[in-house]
Tab-separated table of C-alpha atoms and ligand atoms in Angstrom:
chain	number	residue	atom	x	y	z
A	11	MET	CA	17.094	7.813	-15.832
A	12	SER	CA	17.236	11.520	-15.156
A	13	ASP	CA	19.250	13.288	-12.560
A	14	PRO	CA	17.769	12.115	-9.248
A	15	ALA	CA	17.432	15.801	-8.148
A	16	GLU	CA	15.045	16.429	-10.993
A	17	ARG	CA	12.869	13.407	-10.538
A	18	PRO	CA	9.294	13.981	-9.507
A	19	CYS	CA	8.765	13.406	-5.742
A	20	ILE	CA	5.838	11.274	-4.600
A	21	ILE	CA	4.145	12.753	-1.571
A	22	CYS	CA	2.211	10.268	0.556
A	23	VAL	CA	-0.171	11.426	3.213
A	24	ALA	CA	-0.820	9.219	6.145
A	25	ILE	CA	-4.174	10.706	7.231
A	26	THR	CA	-5.257	9.043	10.409
A	27	GLY	CA	-3.227	6.143	11.755
A	28	SER	CA	-4.232	4.097	14.751
A	29	LEU	CA	-3.270	6.229	17.698
A	30	PRO	CA	-3.996	9.947	17.253
A	31	THR	CA	-7.256	11.339	18.780
A	32	LYS	CA	-9.270	14.553	18.403
A	33	GLU	CA	-7.847	15.386	21.866
A	34	ASN	CA	-4.383	15.286	20.527
A	35	ASN	CA	-5.288	17.422	17.514
A	36	PRO	CA	-8.874	18.230	16.401
A	37	ALA	CA	-7.758	18.074	12.691
A	38	VAL	CA	-7.212	14.289	12.838
A	39	PRO	CA	-9.867	12.919	10.516
A	40	ILE	CA	-11.748	10.017	12.246
A	41	THR	CA	-15.083	9.436	10.556
A	42	LEU	CA	-15.426	8.483	7.003
A	43	ALA	CA	-16.662	11.896	5.927
A	44	GLU	CA	-13.725	13.567	7.700
A	45	GLN	CA	-11.239	11.171	6.151
A	46	ILE	CA	-12.541	11.841	2.588
A	47	GLU	CA	-12.554	15.601	3.135
A	48	SER	CA	-9.060	15.695	4.655
A	49	THR	CA	-7.679	13.422	1.935
A	50	HIS	CA	-9.222	15.464	-0.845
A	51	GLU	CA	-7.627	18.595	0.564
A	52	ALA	CA	-4.252	16.843	0.839
A	53	PHE	CA	-4.663	15.548	-2.721
A	54	GLU	CA	-5.220	19.083	-3.993
A	55	ALA	CA	-2.140	20.197	-2.073
A	56	GLY	CA	0.047	17.706	-3.877
A	57	ALA	CA	-0.293	14.311	-2.248
A	58	SER	CA	-0.608	11.330	-4.686
A	59	ILE	CA	-0.836	8.511	-2.160
A	60	ALA	CA	-3.299	8.149	0.754
A	61	HIS	CA	-2.108	5.798	3.424
A	62	CYS	CA	-5.219	4.814	5.324
A	63	HIS	CA	-6.399	3.352	8.601
A	64	VAL	CA	-10.001	3.200	9.609
A	65	ARG	CA	-11.594	3.665	12.991
A	66	ASP	CA	-14.866	2.224	14.579
A	67	ASP	CA	-17.731	4.386	15.842
A	68	GLU	CA	-15.843	4.949	19.203
A	69	GLY	CA	-12.814	6.089	17.232
A	70	ARG	CA	-10.775	2.873	17.985
A	71	PRO	CA	-8.697	1.361	15.262
A	72	THR	CA	-10.306	-1.604	13.398
A	73	SER	CA	-9.520	-3.738	10.447
A	74	ASP	CA	-13.171	-3.848	9.442
A	75	PRO	CA	-13.196	-4.568	5.658
A	76	ASP	CA	-16.569	-2.815	5.319
A	77	ARG	CA	-15.069	0.392	6.742
A	78	PHE	CA	-12.102	0.183	4.443
A	79	ALA	CA	-14.413	-0.549	1.484
A	80	ALA	CA	-16.375	2.570	2.122
A	81	LEU	CA	-13.261	4.769	2.485
A	82	LYS	CA	-11.736	3.312	-0.655
A	83	GLU	CA	-14.867	3.972	-2.609
A	84	GLY	CA	-15.136	7.591	-1.203
A	85	LEU	CA	-11.489	8.317	-2.147
A	86	GLU	CA	-11.881	6.885	-5.541
A	87	LYS	CA	-14.876	9.081	-6.125
A	88	HIS	CA	-13.565	12.290	-4.665
A	89	CYS	CA	-9.881	12.043	-5.338
A	90	PRO	CA	-9.808	10.261	-8.786
A	91	GLY	CA	-6.375	8.866	-9.724
A	92	MET	CA	-4.986	9.187	-6.175
A	93	ILE	CA	-3.270	5.976	-5.058
A	94	VAL	CA	-5.073	4.285	-2.227
A	95	GLN	CA	-2.843	2.425	0.245
A	96	LEU	CA	-4.528	0.515	3.031
A	97	SER	CA	-2.576	-0.324	6.159
A	98	THR	CA	-2.110	-3.800	7.348
A	99	GLY	CA	-0.159	-2.418	10.335
A	100	GLY	CA	-0.290	-4.183	13.601
A	101	ARG	CA	-2.084	-1.808	15.848
A	102	SER	CA	-5.483	-2.311	14.350
A	103	GLY	CA	-5.999	-6.023	14.905
A	104	ALA	CA	-4.290	-9.291	15.446
A	105	GLY	CA	-3.309	-12.041	13.029
A	106	GLN	CA	-4.970	-12.357	9.647
A	107	ALA	CA	-7.605	-9.897	10.537
A	108	ARG	CA	-4.896	-7.356	9.557
A	109	GLY	CA	-5.285	-8.398	5.916
A	110	ALA	CA	-9.045	-8.840	5.811
A	111	MET	CA	-9.360	-5.754	3.581
A	112	LEU	CA	-6.908	-7.058	0.829
A	113	PRO	CA	-9.674	-8.652	-1.289
A	114	LEU	CA	-10.830	-5.059	-1.872
A	115	ARG	CA	-7.777	-4.830	-4.279
A	116	PRO	CA	-6.488	-1.452	-3.272
A	117	ASP	CA	-3.663	-0.122	-5.338
A	118	MET	CA	-1.173	-0.590	-2.486
A	119	ALA	CA	-0.972	-1.894	1.103
A	120	SER	CA	1.701	-1.487	3.756
A	121	LEU	CA	3.622	-4.590	4.676
A	122	SER	CA	5.975	-5.052	7.577
A	123	VAL	CA	8.286	-7.933	7.090
A	124	GLY	CA	9.886	-8.125	10.436
A	125	SER	CA	9.300	-7.242	14.237
A	126	ASN	CA	10.621	-4.479	16.360
A	127	ASN	CA	9.650	-2.520	19.443
A	128	PHE	CA	7.101	0.264	19.458
A	129	PRO	CA	6.672	2.944	22.159
A	130	THR	CA	4.740	0.742	24.484
A	131	ARG	CA	4.800	-2.777	22.996
A	132	VAL	CA	6.267	-5.222	20.623
A	133	TYR	CA	5.332	-4.621	16.979
A	134	GLU	CA	4.852	-8.305	16.153
A	135	ASN	CA	5.219	-9.565	12.556
A	136	PRO	CA	5.760	-13.364	12.722
A	137	PRO	CA	7.113	-14.925	9.529
A	138	ASP	CA	3.947	-16.978	8.867
A	139	LEU	CA	1.754	-13.887	9.031
A	140	VAL	CA	4.192	-11.836	6.873
A	141	ASP	CA	4.069	-14.628	4.252
A	142	TRP	CA	0.338	-14.795	4.355
A	143	LEU	CA	-0.104	-11.072	3.955
A	144	ALA	CA	2.470	-11.066	1.094
A	145	ALA	CA	0.622	-13.964	-0.610
A	146	GLU	CA	-2.699	-12.223	-0.397
A	147	MET	CA	-1.046	-9.125	-1.983
A	148	LEU	CA	0.224	-11.247	-4.801
A	149	GLU	CA	-3.165	-12.833	-5.335
A	150	TYR	CA	-5.054	-9.523	-5.462
A	151	ASP	CA	-2.331	-7.680	-7.392
A	152	ILE	CA	-1.593	-5.090	-4.696
A	153	LYS	CA	1.776	-3.329	-4.615
A	154	PRO	CA	3.209	-3.651	-1.079
A	155	GLU	CA	5.077	-0.741	0.445
A	156	ILE	CA	7.678	-2.404	2.669
A	157	GLU	CA	7.896	-0.637	6.008
A	158	ALA	CA	11.587	-0.793	7.083
A	159	PHE	CA	11.758	-0.074	10.770
A	160	ASP	CA	15.156	-1.818	10.707
A	161	LEU	CA	18.086	-2.648	8.294
A	162	SER	CA	17.124	-6.357	8.437
A	163	HIS	CA	13.689	-5.497	6.981
A	164	ILE	CA	15.275	-4.334	3.753
A	165	PHE	CA	17.286	-7.584	3.412
A	166	GLN	CA	14.092	-9.531	4.285
A	167	ALA	CA	12.288	-7.722	1.322
A	168	LYS	CA	15.225	-8.703	-0.982
A	169	LYS	CA	14.914	-12.333	0.109
A	170	MET	CA	11.146	-12.331	-0.407
A	171	ALA	CA	11.499	-10.818	-3.851
A	172	GLU	CA	14.135	-13.307	-4.849
A	173	ASP	CA	11.969	-16.292	-3.902
A	174	GLY	CA	8.835	-14.913	-5.487
A	175	ARG	CA	6.891	-13.965	-2.314
A	176	LEU	CA	6.952	-10.424	-3.568
A	177	ALA	CA	6.357	-9.343	-7.142
A	178	GLY	CA	8.838	-6.936	-8.857
A	179	THR	CA	11.185	-4.513	-7.242
A	180	PRO	CA	10.236	-3.947	-3.598
A	181	TYR	CA	9.251	-0.250	-2.761
A	182	VAL	CA	10.841	0.321	0.602
A	183	GLN	CA	9.935	3.015	3.173
A	184	PHE	CA	12.452	3.785	5.807
A	185	VAL	CA	10.725	4.572	9.077
A	186	MET	CA	12.647	6.462	11.577
A	187	GLY	CA	11.920	8.187	14.931
A	188	VAL	CA	9.570	5.687	16.426
A	189	LYS	CA	10.349	5.533	20.123
A	190	ASN	CA	12.204	2.324	21.074
A	191	ALA	CA	12.959	1.594	17.397
A	192	MET	CA	15.399	3.346	14.893
A	193	PRO	CA	15.893	7.078	15.526
A	194	ALA	CA	16.427	9.616	12.811
A	195	ASP	CA	20.066	9.011	12.218
A	196	ARG	CA	21.630	10.452	9.181
A	197	ASP	CA	24.403	7.894	8.820
A	198	VAL	CA	21.903	5.022	9.032
A	199	PHE	CA	19.639	6.806	6.526
A	200	ASP	CA	22.440	7.125	4.027
A	201	TYR	CA	23.364	3.479	4.667
A	202	TYR	CA	19.599	2.537	3.993
A	203	ILE	CA	19.859	4.361	0.605
A	204	ARG	CA	23.069	2.584	-0.218
A	205	THR	CA	21.560	-0.847	0.663
A	206	VAL	CA	18.492	-0.223	-1.407
A	207	LYS	CA	20.626	0.848	-4.450
A	208	ARG	CA	22.898	-2.212	-3.962
A	209	LEU	CA	20.115	-4.752	-3.553
A	210	PHE	CA	17.395	-3.298	-5.896
A	211	GLY	CA	19.306	-1.110	-8.434
A	212	GLU	CA	20.493	2.356	-8.668
A	213	ASP	CA	17.121	3.709	-9.886
A	214	ALA	CA	14.902	1.823	-7.455
A	215	PRO	CA	12.448	4.197	-5.830
A	216	TRP	CA	12.295	4.402	-2.076
A	217	CYS	CA	10.605	6.639	0.409
A	218	ALA	CA	10.945	7.725	4.039
A	219	ALA	CA	8.823	8.655	7.045
A	220	GLY	CA	9.775	10.274	10.176
A	221	ILE	CA	7.642	10.217	13.443
A	222	GLY	CA	6.850	13.333	15.509
A	223	ALA	CA	9.437	16.049	15.028
A	224	SER	CA	11.435	13.803	12.871
A	225	GLN	CA	8.813	14.119	10.083
A	226	ILE	CA	10.217	17.423	8.613
A	227	VAL	CA	13.729	16.039	9.061
A	228	LEU	CA	13.008	12.878	7.115
A	229	ASN	CA	11.053	14.795	4.499
A	230	GLU	CA	14.073	17.060	3.870
A	231	TRP	CA	16.594	14.193	3.874
A	232	ALA	CA	14.366	12.078	1.433
A	233	ILE	CA	13.507	14.994	-0.891
A	234	SER	CA	17.135	16.239	-1.099
A	235	SER	CA	18.452	12.636	-1.794
A	236	GLY	CA	16.116	11.712	-4.544
A	237	GLY	CA	13.546	9.784	-2.560
A	238	HIS	CA	9.870	10.038	-2.027
A	239	ALA	CA	8.296	11.526	1.120
A	240	ARG	CA	5.628	10.638	3.567
A	241	THR	CA	3.779	13.116	5.790
A	242	GLY	CA	0.445	13.415	7.524
A	243	LEU	CA	-1.129	13.409	10.884
A	244	GLU	CA	-0.655	9.706	11.578
A	245	ASP	CA	2.969	10.323	12.097
A	246	ASN	CA	3.063	13.923	13.436
A	247	LEU	CA	0.482	16.318	14.940
A	248	ARG	CA	2.536	19.477	14.855
A	249	LEU	CA	3.847	22.143	12.568
A	250	ASP	CA	6.495	23.095	15.144
A	251	ARG	CA	7.078	23.130	18.907
A	252	THR	CA	4.170	25.597	19.508
A	253	ARG	CA	1.627	25.001	16.831
A	254	LEU	CA	-0.581	22.021	16.032
A	255	ALA	CA	-0.857	21.187	12.303
A	256	PRO	CA	-4.254	22.575	11.207
A	257	SER	CA	-4.754	19.854	8.604
A	258	ASN	CA	-3.077	16.996	6.656
A	259	ALA	CA	-2.911	19.391	3.722
A	260	ALA	CA	-0.856	21.889	5.779
A	261	LEU	CA	1.669	19.092	6.323
A	262	VAL	CA	1.626	18.137	2.607
A	263	ARG	CA	2.261	21.792	1.690
A	264	ARG	CA	5.296	21.715	3.998
A	265	ALA	CA	6.675	18.813	1.921
A	266	VAL	CA	5.835	20.548	-1.207
A	267	GLU	CA	7.861	23.648	-0.175
A	268	LEU	CA	10.831	21.339	0.453
A	269	CYS	CA	10.379	19.980	-3.076
A	270	GLY	CA	10.618	23.551	-4.362
A	271	LYS	CA	13.776	24.185	-2.206
A	272	TYR	CA	15.525	21.228	-3.731
A	273	GLY	CA	14.201	21.635	-7.356
A	274	ARG	CA	12.094	18.376	-7.241
A	275	PRO	CA	8.746	18.517	-9.131
A	276	VAL	CA	5.976	17.136	-7.046
A	277	ALA	CA	4.732	13.961	-8.764
A	278	THR	CA	1.206	14.045	-10.157
A	279	TRP	CA	-0.839	10.872	-9.498
A	280	ARG	CA	-0.090	9.736	-13.041
A	281	GLN	CA	3.590	10.157	-12.519
A	282	ALA	CA	3.370	8.375	-9.146
A	283	ARG	CA	1.624	5.510	-10.705
A	284	GLN	CA	4.169	5.253	-13.450
A	285	ILE	CA	7.126	5.430	-11.034
A	286	LEU	CA	5.535	2.704	-8.874
A	287	GLY	CA	4.439	0.441	-11.711
A	288	LEU	CA	0.734	0.792	-10.860
A	289	ARG	CA	-2.267	0.436	-13.128
A	290	MET	CA	-3.585	3.674	-14.492
A	291	VAL	CA	-7.149	4.465	-13.723
B	6	ZN	ZN1	-0.157	3.540	9.104
């Protein structure tokens, strides 16, 4: 493969999440129409993956498959080619309800393979639920993105790939800067990369997400190290200490600028699909 520094960088935009509100930042897209508009703007700015949660009419997180279906349909229509990644994360519902949207066959879904602490609670991912979500993703031909909140989660992905619970090479995302979980620590980050290369091969793609002020830090570490980058209002609401981010697209542009700084082309949706082994549309 080419020099890692010249490889296209996939930018993922996490548009909404479960927690942020309009009170936190009026740019957080909550309604379906807002989500589609915000994603479209981010897509035009260079994002090729949309990581999606949905909210109910009161703005609370939900796993309602009908809401996910409407969002997926809207994104496929207004952002043709963009990779749609639906969240099975734990804030939006308990147990198998977290995977109720998987029969929609999105391109990708997030998959947490172990538990850890979150700011105010345990992020609970019991083995039987993880196995059920992974089995659903196999059945519906969905590429999981493994959310690694901890080193053990990378090893768990390896184990699951070895025994056939995951198809192909796991695509791992390092998540750093969640309060009460792994902070943005450069030595750990470098060790995560070494571990992914050792377990999955030198050329295995990986990505990274930082929460809050760590977002820009993780963007820079990932982009300069040959990885892929996640940004968006789910993870961070601010441009800097004094300014709220005006949109998801503004955060995408920040990542695009870093790609320029390190000589990484920004992946088109076609390149992103090819890198991740996804179907072309
Ligand atoms: Zn999420």
